[in-house]
Amino acid sequence: MHDDRSLVESRLKRVLEERIRPAVHPVSVPLTAGIWTAPGEPVPVAEGLAAPRTPIAAGEVWGAPWSTSWLTVTGTVPEEWAGRTVEALIDLGFDANMPGFQCEGLVYRPDGSPVKGLHPRNQWVRIAAPAAGGEEVLLHVEAAANPVILDYHPFLPTELGEKETAGDRPQYRLARLDLAVFDETVWELVIDLEVLGELMAELPVEGARRWDVLRAVERALDALDLQDVGGTAAAARAELAGVLASPAEPSAHRISAVGHAHIDSAWLWPLRETVRKVARTTANMTALLEDQPDFVYTMSQAQQYAWIKEHRPEVYARVKKAVAEGRFVPAGGMWVESDTNMPSSEAMARQFVHGKRFFLDEFGVENHEAWLPDTFGFAGGLPQIIRQAGSKWLLTQKISWSQVNSFPHHTFWWEGIDGTRIFTHFPPIDTYNCSMQGKEIAHAVRNFKDKGRARHSLAPTGWGDGGGGTTREMIAKAARMRDLEGSATVRWERPAEFFAKAQAEYPEPPVWVGELYLELHRATLTSQARTKQGNRASENLLREAELWAATAAVRTGLPYPYAELDRIWKTVLLHQFHDILPGSSIAWVHREAEATYARVAEELTAIVDRAQRALAGEGDAEVVFNSAPHPRGGIPAGGARPLSALPAAPGRCTAAPHADGGFVLDNGLLRVTVDARGLVVSLVDLDTGRETVAPGAAANLLQLHPDFPNMWDAWDVDRFYRNTVTDLTDVDGLALAEDASGAVAVRVTRSFGSSTAVQTLTLRAGEKRLDLDTEVDWHETEKFLKAAFPLDVHTDRYAAETQFGHLHRPTHTNTSWEAAKFEACNHRFVHFEEPGWGVALVTASTYGHDVTRAVRPEDRGTTTTVRASLLRAPRFPDPHTDQGVHRFRHALVPGARIGDAVREGHRINQPERQVRGGVPAEVAPLVSVADEAVVVSAVKLADDGSGDVVVRVYESRGARARTRLTTGFPLAGARACDLLERPWPGGEGEAETDGDDVLISLRPFQLLTLRLARA
């Protein structure tokens, strides 16, 4: 027989496109429309419905960037359509090849109740089935003219990301406003042919099944009269029934489809637009759930539920009903799908606390999976946090984006830094926007790396980011693949059902230890420095506010600000979303974030001040408060003392000219040589005589690189950026200064390009630390600024702080996995150590860094260079990223062991505060720990208002610890609990006490939450 396969396949493609799909809506009449454009920001629904309209017709333009227009469409069902299914077809000017990322609409009835969303692949609104002849149609559409920022030529700089610069030129042209008959038989034929045609393309040519499908398709096309598609569609479908009924092989891969619409809480649109995106999509999905009994939809991010509860209560009522029925599934248990690299220990914990508590309070639902399909890599401390929140599973997708190394598993145990393991799934379908295409299903089967041991995977199915979620077409295609020969089997299932089945069939999967590093988007550790510094400052202030508010409540009876802290935490958690904190959103988002962080700082400072004044009492003495978790200058951790009672810092600082025109600073602990270029050419630890700076090198060297990645400008830095570097060694000014505390400092001024940098290097009495303050007035574009510290330390690994501990990364590049980590994350410190001696670089400002090795010229031994990443200047999606003044704080700590790195990292982030008061003696801390290796992460009052004190501690050095936690109040009892402050299941967790002490035993990096009842 001749091979006519390509002939039949080409025939199918054309007939589908040109004859069958158009026949789904075979007849139509135009609708009449009027439009009103809101003069500014979006208006309430009632105002939009009542506003006057001016006529508009298909083909006319509308929609300046970021504007909102209200359309009213009216019409009458023709008498001859009586008894048929009728739909309105409203095309706002969509680009169907770009689901999401453009204009959208939400349809309302005349009474203001929402119907469904309008999106590029979802342009229909059901009017009646069956319709009555003469029936009047009246619908309102709230249409958002969101501009297309990520266009077909992506990453071009655009001013559309800020309302003030976006202009007022209309962006869209109304394409269709029609009332049409919906022919369900033709629509079903379309789905039949799409499923079989897509399946056929994935089957082996030499296999019989492909040819069986081909011949059935050929017969169906023969049975179809192209001049009467509606009249012959049933006959064509009959020719396909046999191949559609052929069951899947018993060994077929099994896919759990989960209805899904990944909606970034801000990205190429501002937060206010996400509120509306969520409303449109959830209106769509609740309507679809009512029509499709097998369909299950899931949505993560408690913040998004809270938004529709506040702004679209009528949509929220439908969501609550669907959740109660088990059809609309809250997933993830986090406030937002946050970045997980940069948030602090407490912030990462509170993502789960606030997310899970919202789902429990609103729906009575406790989900057990973390749902983070799009997050840019995962810190090694996360498994323990997930487990401590009462969850046990993790889903992610983004690791499939890695540039170099293909991740070796799809289902595995992920082991964190403390040894906690989380059952993790990484869907082989390689998308969180599955549309049920045959090529996607076949890719999942081929790609699944655990074949022979497991055969379950998950497919998040639906268009996200304004695409409207799952469509009726996706559901129909999944129904045909429920049990179809040649295909994986597809079932709609809740995430928990998938995880339970996957874990039952694969109880001992392989183990991956340590961070899940994404080999892409590394520059998100640096982009938008103000957003990152606002986050860090907010986290530090929240710790202080809780600590001092709890202390004042216990000691003075000052009311604890439960509601204020809850609201502020949620604001900070929202801004940790994985396109806000990473700096990959439009200018509008980051401008608002900067203003929000300023407001948060003001509110939290007021809470701290109110509590400290209550503790200090009335008087004129200066009282010094220490919120860091280690004693400082005679002040106990979490306590305060009068300034007059503090011991003077030992020793004094001296400064002398250096022969080459620089200076030598000395405080008896360190001797620092700053040369005429303002660079640190020597830093000697006087206790050991050890030199810190690598021979022939200079530390605190600013270096400038070109920075134009191949794509994803704000997200990526490509390895070739290192090929070209400019050392900033020219000096505009070099001066010596002293302050009232006796510290000595060198002030260095430089200019480069269109920018300037002022650095102050400070040595303080009694401190074995060189403080480095950098102010940059930044006006570069597509450049990367780093500060280099070449260290005379030989080591094949280094430590970088992460949540509740630290992890080790190699300093070498033996393998492609190590070479790919050329930019990495730290929190407050990185630490480098030879046995017995080490160096820490601590920071209050930055997250990104790189580490490389070099060779000592005199003896060929190796040295280690760490570079802190300071600033970038990408032009997409914000063409003015980080222009202006920035301030950074770092400190170099010679002779530091890992415990010193932990302590100094906290100190630089939690400065002392001075308050005028009359306290005659110290304010004792609410809790103190005998062993400095055990760090107090949080002190607060219990969220339930009981008055119990909640304390969270963790072992910080990677060793075992047994110690006492002493309370500064009479203790009635202590109980270990989860992050939500609940007793552990099964009655476990009673803590051992000894008077007012709690006895603690911790494994390396273990975190422990204690609930302390006051007598």
CSV table of C-alpha atoms in Angstrom, one decimal, residues 469-869:
chain,number,residue,atom,x,y,z
A,469,GLY,CA,-7.5,29.1,33.5
A,470,THR,CA,-8.7,25.8,32.3
A,471,THR,CA,-10.9,25.8,29.2
A,472,ARG,CA,-13.9,23.6,28.3
A,473,GLU,CA,-11.7,22.3,25.4
A,474,MET,CA,-9.0,21.1,27.8
A,475,ILE,CA,-11.6,19.2,29.8
A,476,ALA,CA,-13.1,17.6,26.7
A,477,LYS,CA,-9.7,16.5,25.5
A,478,ALA,CA,-8.8,15.1,28.9
A,479,ALA,CA,-12.1,13.1,28.9
A,480,ARG,CA,-11.1,11.4,25.7
A,481,MET,CA,-7.6,10.6,27.1
A,482,ARG,CA,-9.1,9.1,30.3
A,483,ASP,CA,-8.5,5.6,28.7
A,484,LEU,CA,-7.2,5.9,25.2
A,485,GLU,CA,-4.8,3.5,23.4
A,486,GLY,CA,-1.4,5.1,22.7
A,487,SER,CA,-1.8,7.8,25.3
A,488,ALA,CA,-1.1,8.2,29.0
A,489,THR,CA,-4.3,8.0,31.0
A,490,VAL,CA,-5.6,11.3,32.3
A,491,ARG,CA,-7.8,11.9,35.4
A,492,TRP,CA,-8.8,15.1,37.1
A,493,GLU,CA,-7.5,14.8,40.7
A,494,ARG,CA,-6.7,16.9,43.7
A,495,PRO,CA,-3.0,17.5,44.4
A,496,ALA,CA,-3.3,15.4,47.6
A,497,GLU,CA,-4.8,12.5,45.7
A,498,PHE,CA,-1.9,12.6,43.3
A,499,PHE,CA,0.7,12.8,46.0
A,500,ALA,CA,-0.8,9.9,48.1
A,501,LYS,CA,-0.8,7.7,45.0
A,502,ALA,CA,2.7,8.7,43.9
A,503,GLN,CA,4.1,8.1,47.3
A,504,ALA,CA,2.3,4.8,47.8
A,505,GLU,CA,3.7,3.4,44.5
A,506,TYR,CA,7.2,4.9,45.1
A,507,PRO,CA,7.9,4.9,48.8
A,508,GLU,CA,11.7,4.9,48.5
A,509,PRO,CA,12.6,7.2,45.6
A,510,PRO,CA,16.1,8.6,45.2
A,511,VAL,CA,17.3,11.4,47.6
A,512,TRP,CA,18.5,14.8,46.6
A,513,VAL,CA,20.5,16.6,49.3
A,514,GLY,CA,20.8,20.4,49.7
A,515,GLU,CA,19.5,23.3,47.8
A,516,LEU,CA,17.6,22.9,44.5
A,517,TYR,CA,19.6,25.4,42.5
A,518,LEU,CA,18.1,26.9,39.4
A,519,GLU,CA,20.7,27.3,36.7
A,520,LEU,CA,19.0,30.4,35.4
A,521,HIS,CA,17.7,33.7,36.7
A,522,ARG,CA,20.7,34.1,38.9
A,523,ALA,CA,20.6,37.9,38.6
A,524,THR,CA,17.4,38.1,40.6
A,525,LEU,CA,19.6,38.0,43.7
A,526,THR,CA,20.7,41.5,42.7
A,527,SER,CA,18.1,43.3,40.5
A,528,GLN,CA,16.1,46.2,42.1
A,529,ALA,CA,18.3,46.8,45.1
A,530,ARG,CA,15.7,49.1,46.8
A,531,THR,CA,13.2,46.3,46.9
A,532,LYS,CA,15.6,43.9,48.4
A,533,GLN,CA,16.8,46.3,51.0
A,534,GLY,CA,13.2,47.2,51.9
A,535,ASN,CA,12.5,43.5,52.4
A,536,ARG,CA,15.6,43.0,54.6
A,537,ALA,CA,14.8,46.1,56.7
A,538,SER,CA,11.1,45.0,57.1
A,539,GLU,CA,12.2,41.5,58.2
A,540,ASN,CA,14.5,43.0,60.8
A,541,LEU,CA,12.0,45.5,62.1
A,542,LEU,CA,9.3,42.8,62.4
A,543,ARG,CA,11.6,40.8,64.6
A,544,GLU,CA,12.3,43.8,66.8
A,545,ALA,CA,8.6,44.8,66.9
A,546,GLU,CA,7.5,41.4,68.1
A,547,LEU,CA,10.3,41.0,70.6
A,548,TRP,CA,9.8,44.4,72.3
A,549,ALA,CA,6.0,44.3,72.0
A,550,ALA,CA,6.0,40.9,73.7
A,551,THR,CA,8.5,42.1,76.4
A,552,ALA,CA,6.4,45.2,77.1
A,553,ALA,CA,3.2,43.2,77.2
A,554,VAL,CA,4.6,40.8,79.8
A,555,ARG,CA,6.5,43.4,81.8
A,556,THR,CA,4.2,46.4,81.7
A,557,GLY,CA,0.8,45.2,80.4
A,558,LEU,CA,1.1,47.3,77.3
A,559,PRO,CA,-1.4,45.9,74.8
A,560,TYR,CA,0.2,43.6,72.2
A,561,PRO,CA,-0.5,44.9,68.6
A,562,TYR,CA,-1.9,41.6,67.2
A,563,ALA,CA,-3.8,43.2,64.3
A,564,GLU,CA,-1.1,45.6,63.3
A,565,LEU,CA,1.6,42.9,63.2
A,566,ASP,CA,-0.7,40.5,61.3
A,567,ARG,CA,-1.4,43.1,58.7
A,568,ILE,CA,2.2,44.2,58.3
A,569,TRP,CA,3.5,40.6,58.1
A,570,LYS,CA,1.0,39.9,55.3
A,571,THR,CA,2.2,43.0,53.4
A,572,VAL,CA,5.8,42.0,53.7
A,573,LEU,CA,5.0,38.4,52.7
A,574,LEU,CA,3.1,39.6,49.6
A,575,HIS,CA,6.2,41.5,48.5
A,576,GLN,CA,8.3,38.4,48.7
A,577,PHE,CA,6.4,37.1,45.7
A,578,HIS,CA,8.7,35.5,43.2
A,579,ASP,CA,8.6,38.4,40.7
A,580,ILE,CA,8.6,41.3,43.3
A,581,LEU,CA,11.5,40.5,45.7
A,582,PRO,CA,13.6,39.1,42.8
A,583,GLY,CA,13.3,42.4,41.0
A,584,SER,CA,11.8,41.1,37.8
A,585,SER,CA,8.6,43.2,37.7
A,586,ILE,CA,7.7,46.4,35.9
A,587,ALA,CA,8.7,49.8,37.2
A,588,TRP,CA,5.2,50.4,38.6
A,589,VAL,CA,5.5,47.4,40.9
A,590,HIS,CA,8.9,48.4,42.3
A,591,ARG,CA,7.9,52.0,42.8
A,592,GLU,CA,4.9,50.9,44.8
A,593,ALA,CA,7.1,48.5,46.8
A,594,GLU,CA,9.5,51.2,47.8
A,595,ALA,CA,6.7,53.3,49.1
A,596,THR,CA,5.2,50.4,50.9
A,597,TYR,CA,8.4,49.5,52.6
A,598,ALA,CA,8.8,53.1,53.8
A,599,ARG,CA,5.3,53.0,55.3
A,600,VAL,CA,6.0,49.6,56.9
A,601,ALA,CA,9.2,50.9,58.4
A,602,GLU,CA,7.4,53.9,59.9
A,603,GLU,CA,4.7,51.7,61.4
A,604,LEU,CA,7.1,49.1,62.8
A,605,THR,CA,9.4,51.8,64.2
A,606,ALA,CA,6.4,53.2,66.0
A,607,ILE,CA,5.6,49.8,67.5
A,608,VAL,CA,9.2,49.4,68.6
A,609,ASP,CA,9.4,52.9,70.1
A,610,ARG,CA,6.1,52.5,72.0
A,611,ALA,CA,7.2,49.3,73.5
A,612,GLN,CA,10.7,50.5,74.4
A,613,ARG,CA,9.4,53.6,76.0
A,614,ALA,CA,7.1,51.6,78.1
A,615,LEU,CA,10.1,49.4,79.2
A,616,ALA,CA,12.5,52.3,79.8
A,617,GLY,CA,10.0,54.3,81.9
A,618,GLU,CA,10.2,58.0,82.6
A,619,GLY,CA,13.5,59.8,82.9
A,620,ASP,CA,16.5,61.4,81.1
A,621,ALA,CA,18.9,58.4,81.1
A,622,GLU,CA,20.0,56.9,77.8
A,623,VAL,CA,18.8,53.3,77.7
A,624,VAL,CA,20.4,51.0,75.1
A,625,PHE,CA,18.3,48.1,73.7
A,626,ASN,CA,19.8,45.1,71.9
A,627,SER,CA,17.5,43.1,69.8
A,628,ALA,CA,20.2,40.8,68.3
A,629,PRO,CA,20.1,37.2,69.6
A,630,HIS,CA,23.6,37.5,71.1
A,631,PRO,CA,24.9,39.8,73.9
A,632,ARG,CA,26.6,43.0,72.8
A,633,GLY,CA,28.6,45.5,74.7
A,634,GLY,CA,27.3,44.2,78.0
A,635,ILE,CA,23.7,44.2,76.9
A,636,PRO,CA,22.1,40.8,77.1
A,637,ALA,CA,20.4,39.4,74.0
A,638,GLY,CA,16.9,40.8,73.8
A,639,GLY,CA,17.6,43.1,76.7
A,640,ALA,CA,18.5,46.7,77.6
A,641,ARG,CA,20.8,48.6,79.9
A,642,PRO,CA,21.4,52.2,80.8
A,643,LEU,CA,24.1,53.7,78.7
A,644,SER,CA,26.1,54.8,81.7
A,645,ALA,CA,26.3,51.2,82.9
A,646,LEU,CA,27.9,49.9,79.7
A,647,PRO,CA,31.6,49.1,79.9
A,648,ALA,CA,33.8,51.1,77.7
A,649,ALA,CA,35.1,49.3,74.6
A,650,PRO,CA,38.7,47.9,75.3
A,651,GLY,CA,41.6,49.4,73.5
A,652,ARG,CA,41.8,52.4,71.2
A,653,CYS,CA,42.1,53.0,67.5
A,654,THR,CA,45.0,54.6,65.8
A,655,ALA,CA,45.6,55.8,62.3
A,656,ALA,CA,48.9,56.6,60.7
A,657,PRO,CA,50.0,57.6,57.2
A,658,HIS,CA,51.3,54.8,55.0
A,659,ALA,CA,54.4,55.3,52.9
A,660,ASP,CA,52.5,55.1,49.6
A,661,GLY,CA,50.0,57.8,50.6
A,662,GLY,CA,47.4,55.6,52.2
A,663,PHE,CA,46.7,54.9,55.9
A,664,VAL,CA,47.3,52.2,58.5
A,665,LEU,CA,44.5,51.6,61.0
A,666,ASP,CA,45.1,49.7,64.2
A,667,ASN,CA,42.8,48.8,67.2
A,668,GLY,CA,45.0,46.2,68.8
A,669,LEU,CA,43.0,43.4,67.3
A,670,LEU,CA,43.3,44.2,63.6
A,671,ARG,CA,45.8,46.2,61.5
A,672,VAL,CA,44.4,47.5,58.3
A,673,THR,CA,46.5,48.9,55.5
A,674,VAL,CA,44.6,51.1,53.0
A,675,ASP,CA,46.7,52.1,50.0
A,676,ALA,CA,46.6,55.3,48.0
A,677,ARG,CA,43.9,53.8,45.8
A,678,GLY,CA,41.7,53.4,48.8
A,679,LEU,CA,42.0,49.6,48.6
A,680,VAL,CA,42.7,47.2,51.5
A,681,VAL,CA,46.0,45.7,50.7
A,682,SER,CA,46.5,44.1,54.1
A,683,LEU,CA,44.3,43.1,57.0
A,684,VAL,CA,46.2,41.3,59.7
A,685,ASP,CA,44.6,39.4,62.6
A,686,LEU,CA,46.9,40.5,65.4
A,687,ASP,CA,45.9,37.6,67.7
A,688,THR,CA,47.4,35.1,65.2
A,689,GLY,CA,49.5,37.2,62.9
A,690,ARG,CA,47.4,35.9,60.0
A,691,GLU,CA,47.1,38.0,56.8
A,692,THR,CA,43.5,38.1,55.5
A,693,VAL,CA,44.1,39.6,52.0
A,694,ALA,CA,45.6,37.3,49.3
A,695,PRO,CA,49.2,38.1,48.4
A,696,GLY,CA,49.5,40.9,45.8
A,697,ALA,CA,45.7,41.5,45.8
A,698,ALA,CA,43.5,44.2,47.1
A,699,ALA,CA,40.2,43.8,49.0
A,700,ASN,CA,37.1,46.0,48.8
A,701,LEU,CA,37.8,46.4,45.1
A,702,LEU,CA,34.9,47.7,43.1
A,703,GLN,CA,34.6,45.9,39.7
A,704,LEU,CA,32.4,46.8,36.8
A,705,HIS,CA,31.3,44.3,34.1
A,706,PRO,CA,29.2,44.6,31.0
A,707,ASP,CA,25.8,42.9,31.6
A,708,PHE,CA,23.7,42.0,28.6
A,709,PRO,CA,22.4,38.5,29.0
A,710,ASN,CA,21.0,36.6,26.0
A,711,MET,CA,17.5,36.9,27.3
A,712,TRP,CA,15.5,37.6,30.5
A,713,ASP,CA,17.4,40.8,31.3
A,714,ALA,CA,16.3,41.5,34.9
A,715,TRP,CA,16.4,37.8,35.6
A,716,ASP,CA,19.7,36.5,34.1
A,717,VAL,CA,23.4,37.0,34.2
A,718,ASP,CA,25.2,34.9,31.7
A,719,ARG,CA,28.7,33.5,32.5
A,720,PHE,CA,30.4,35.4,29.7
A,721,TYR,CA,29.9,38.7,31.7
A,722,ARG,CA,33.2,37.8,33.4
A,723,ASN,CA,35.1,38.0,30.2
A,724,THR,CA,35.4,41.7,30.5
A,725,VAL,CA,36.0,43.6,33.8
A,726,THR,CA,37.1,47.1,34.8
A,727,ASP,CA,38.8,47.5,38.2
A,728,LEU,CA,37.7,50.8,39.7
A,729,THR,CA,41.0,52.0,41.2
A,730,ASP,CA,41.0,55.7,40.3
A,731,VAL,CA,40.5,57.9,43.3
A,732,ASP,CA,38.8,61.3,43.5
A,733,GLY,CA,39.5,61.7,47.2
A,734,LEU,CA,41.0,59.9,50.1
A,735,ALA,CA,40.6,61.2,53.7
A,736,LEU,CA,41.0,60.1,57.3
A,737,ALA,CA,38.2,60.7,59.8
A,738,GLU,CA,37.5,59.9,63.5
A,739,ASP,CA,34.2,59.9,65.3
A,740,ALA,CA,33.2,60.5,68.9
A,741,SER,CA,33.4,56.8,69.8
A,742,GLY,CA,37.1,56.7,69.0
A,743,ALA,CA,36.7,54.8,65.7
A,744,VAL,CA,38.9,55.6,62.8
A,745,ALA,CA,37.8,55.6,59.2
A,746,VAL,CA,39.0,56.2,55.7
A,747,ARG,CA,36.7,57.8,53.3
A,748,VAL,CA,37.3,57.0,49.6
A,749,THR,CA,35.6,58.8,46.7
A,750,ARG,CA,35.5,57.5,43.1
A,751,SER,CA,33.8,58.3,39.9
A,752,PHE,CA,33.3,56.0,36.9
A,753,GLY,CA,31.1,56.3,33.8
A,754,SER,CA,28.2,58.5,34.9
A,755,SER,CA,28.3,57.3,38.5
A,756,THR,CA,30.1,58.0,41.7
A,757,ALA,CA,30.9,55.8,44.7
A,758,VAL,CA,31.8,56.8,48.3
A,759,GLN,CA,33.2,54.1,50.6
A,760,THR,CA,33.9,54.5,54.3
A,761,LEU,CA,36.2,51.9,55.9
A,762,THR,CA,35.8,52.0,59.7
A,763,LEU,CA,37.7,50.3,62.5
A,764,ARG,CA,36.2,50.5,65.9
A,765,ALA,CA,37.7,50.0,69.4
A,766,GLY,CA,37.3,46.5,70.7
A,767,GLU,CA,35.8,45.2,67.4
A,768,LYS,CA,37.5,42.5,65.4
A,769,ARG,CA,35.8,43.6,62.3
A,770,LEU,CA,36.3,46.1,59.5
A,771,ASP,CA,33.1,47.9,58.6
A,772,LEU,CA,32.5,48.8,55.0
A,773,ASP,CA,29.9,51.3,54.0
A,774,THR,CA,29.3,52.0,50.3
A,775,GLU,CA,27.2,54.7,48.8
A,776,VAL,CA,26.7,54.6,45.0
A,777,ASP,CA,25.0,57.2,42.9
A,778,TRP,CA,24.3,54.8,40.0
A,779,HIS,CA,23.6,56.0,36.5
A,780,GLU,CA,24.9,53.1,34.4
A,781,THR,CA,22.9,50.9,32.1
A,782,GLU,CA,23.5,47.2,31.3
A,783,LYS,CA,26.4,47.1,33.8
A,784,PHE,CA,27.1,44.8,36.8
A,785,LEU,CA,28.9,46.3,39.9
A,786,LYS,CA,30.6,44.0,42.4
A,787,ALA,CA,32.9,44.4,45.4
A,788,ALA,CA,35.8,41.9,45.5
A,789,PHE,CA,37.5,40.4,48.5
A,790,PRO,CA,40.5,38.2,47.7
A,791,LEU,CA,41.2,36.1,50.8
A,792,ASP,CA,44.3,34.2,51.7
A,793,VAL,CA,42.3,31.1,52.6
A,794,HIS,CA,42.7,27.7,51.0
A,795,THR,CA,39.4,25.8,51.1
A,796,ASP,CA,37.4,23.7,48.7
A,797,ARG,CA,34.0,24.8,50.1
A,798,TYR,CA,32.4,27.8,51.9
A,799,ALA,CA,29.4,28.4,54.0
A,800,ALA,CA,26.5,30.7,53.0
A,801,GLU,CA,23.7,31.4,55.4
A,802,THR,CA,20.2,30.3,54.5
A,803,GLN,CA,17.0,29.8,56.4
A,804,PHE,CA,17.7,28.4,59.9
A,805,GLY,CA,21.3,27.6,59.2
A,806,HIS,CA,23.8,27.5,56.4
A,807,LEU,CA,24.8,25.3,53.5
A,808,HIS,CA,28.1,24.6,51.9
A,809,ARG,CA,29.0,25.2,48.3
A,810,PRO,CA,32.2,24.2,46.5
A,811,THR,CA,34.8,26.8,45.6
A,812,HIS,CA,35.9,24.8,42.6
A,813,THR,CA,34.3,23.9,39.3
A,814,ASN,CA,35.1,20.2,38.9
A,815,THR,CA,31.8,19.3,37.4
A,816,SER,CA,29.2,21.1,35.3
A,817,TRP,CA,26.9,21.2,38.4
A,818,GLU,CA,29.5,23.2,40.3
A,819,ALA,CA,30.4,25.4,37.4
A,820,ALA,CA,26.8,26.4,36.9
A,821,LYS,CA,26.6,27.9,40.4
A,822,PHE,CA,28.6,31.0,39.4
A,823,GLU,CA,26.2,33.3,41.2
A,824,ALA,CA,24.6,32.2,44.4
A,825,CYS,CA,22.6,33.4,47.4
A,826,ASN,CA,23.5,34.2,51.0
A,827,HIS,CA,21.6,35.9,53.8
A,828,ARG,CA,23.7,37.6,56.4
A,829,PHE,CA,27.1,36.0,55.8
A,830,VAL,CA,29.4,33.9,53.8
A,831,HIS,CA,32.2,32.1,55.7
A,832,PHE,CA,35.6,30.7,54.5
A,833,GLU,CA,37.7,28.5,56.7
A,834,GLU,CA,40.9,26.6,57.0
A,835,PRO,CA,41.1,24.4,60.0
A,836,GLY,CA,41.5,26.7,63.0
A,837,TRP,CA,41.1,30.1,61.2
A,838,GLY,CA,38.5,31.6,58.9
A,839,VAL,CA,37.1,34.8,57.5
A,840,ALA,CA,33.5,36.0,57.3
A,841,LEU,CA,31.9,38.6,55.0
A,842,VAL,CA,28.7,39.8,56.6
A,843,THR,CA,26.1,42.0,55.0
A,844,ALA,CA,23.0,44.0,55.8
A,845,SER,CA,22.3,44.8,52.2
A,846,THR,CA,22.9,42.2,49.5
A,847,TYR,CA,22.1,38.6,48.6
A,848,GLY,CA,24.0,37.7,45.4
A,849,HIS,CA,27.7,36.8,45.4
A,850,ASP,CA,30.3,34.7,43.5
A,851,VAL,CA,33.3,32.7,44.7
A,852,THR,CA,36.4,31.8,42.7
A,853,ARG,CA,39.8,30.3,43.4
A,854,ALA,CA,43.2,31.8,42.4
A,855,VAL,CA,46.9,30.8,42.9
A,856,ARG,CA,49.4,32.4,45.3
A,857,PRO,CA,52.3,33.5,43.1
A,858,GLU,CA,55.1,32.5,45.6
A,859,ASP,CA,54.1,29.0,46.6
A,860,ARG,CA,51.3,28.0,44.1
A,861,GLY,CA,48.9,27.5,47.0
A,862,THR,CA,45.3,28.5,46.4
A,863,THR,CA,43.4,31.6,47.6
A,864,THR,CA,39.7,32.3,47.6
A,865,THR,CA,37.9,35.4,46.3
A,866,VAL,CA,34.4,36.3,47.2
A,867,ARG,CA,32.6,39.1,45.4
A,868,ALA,CA,29.4,40.7,46.7
A,869,SER,CA,27.0,41.7,44.0
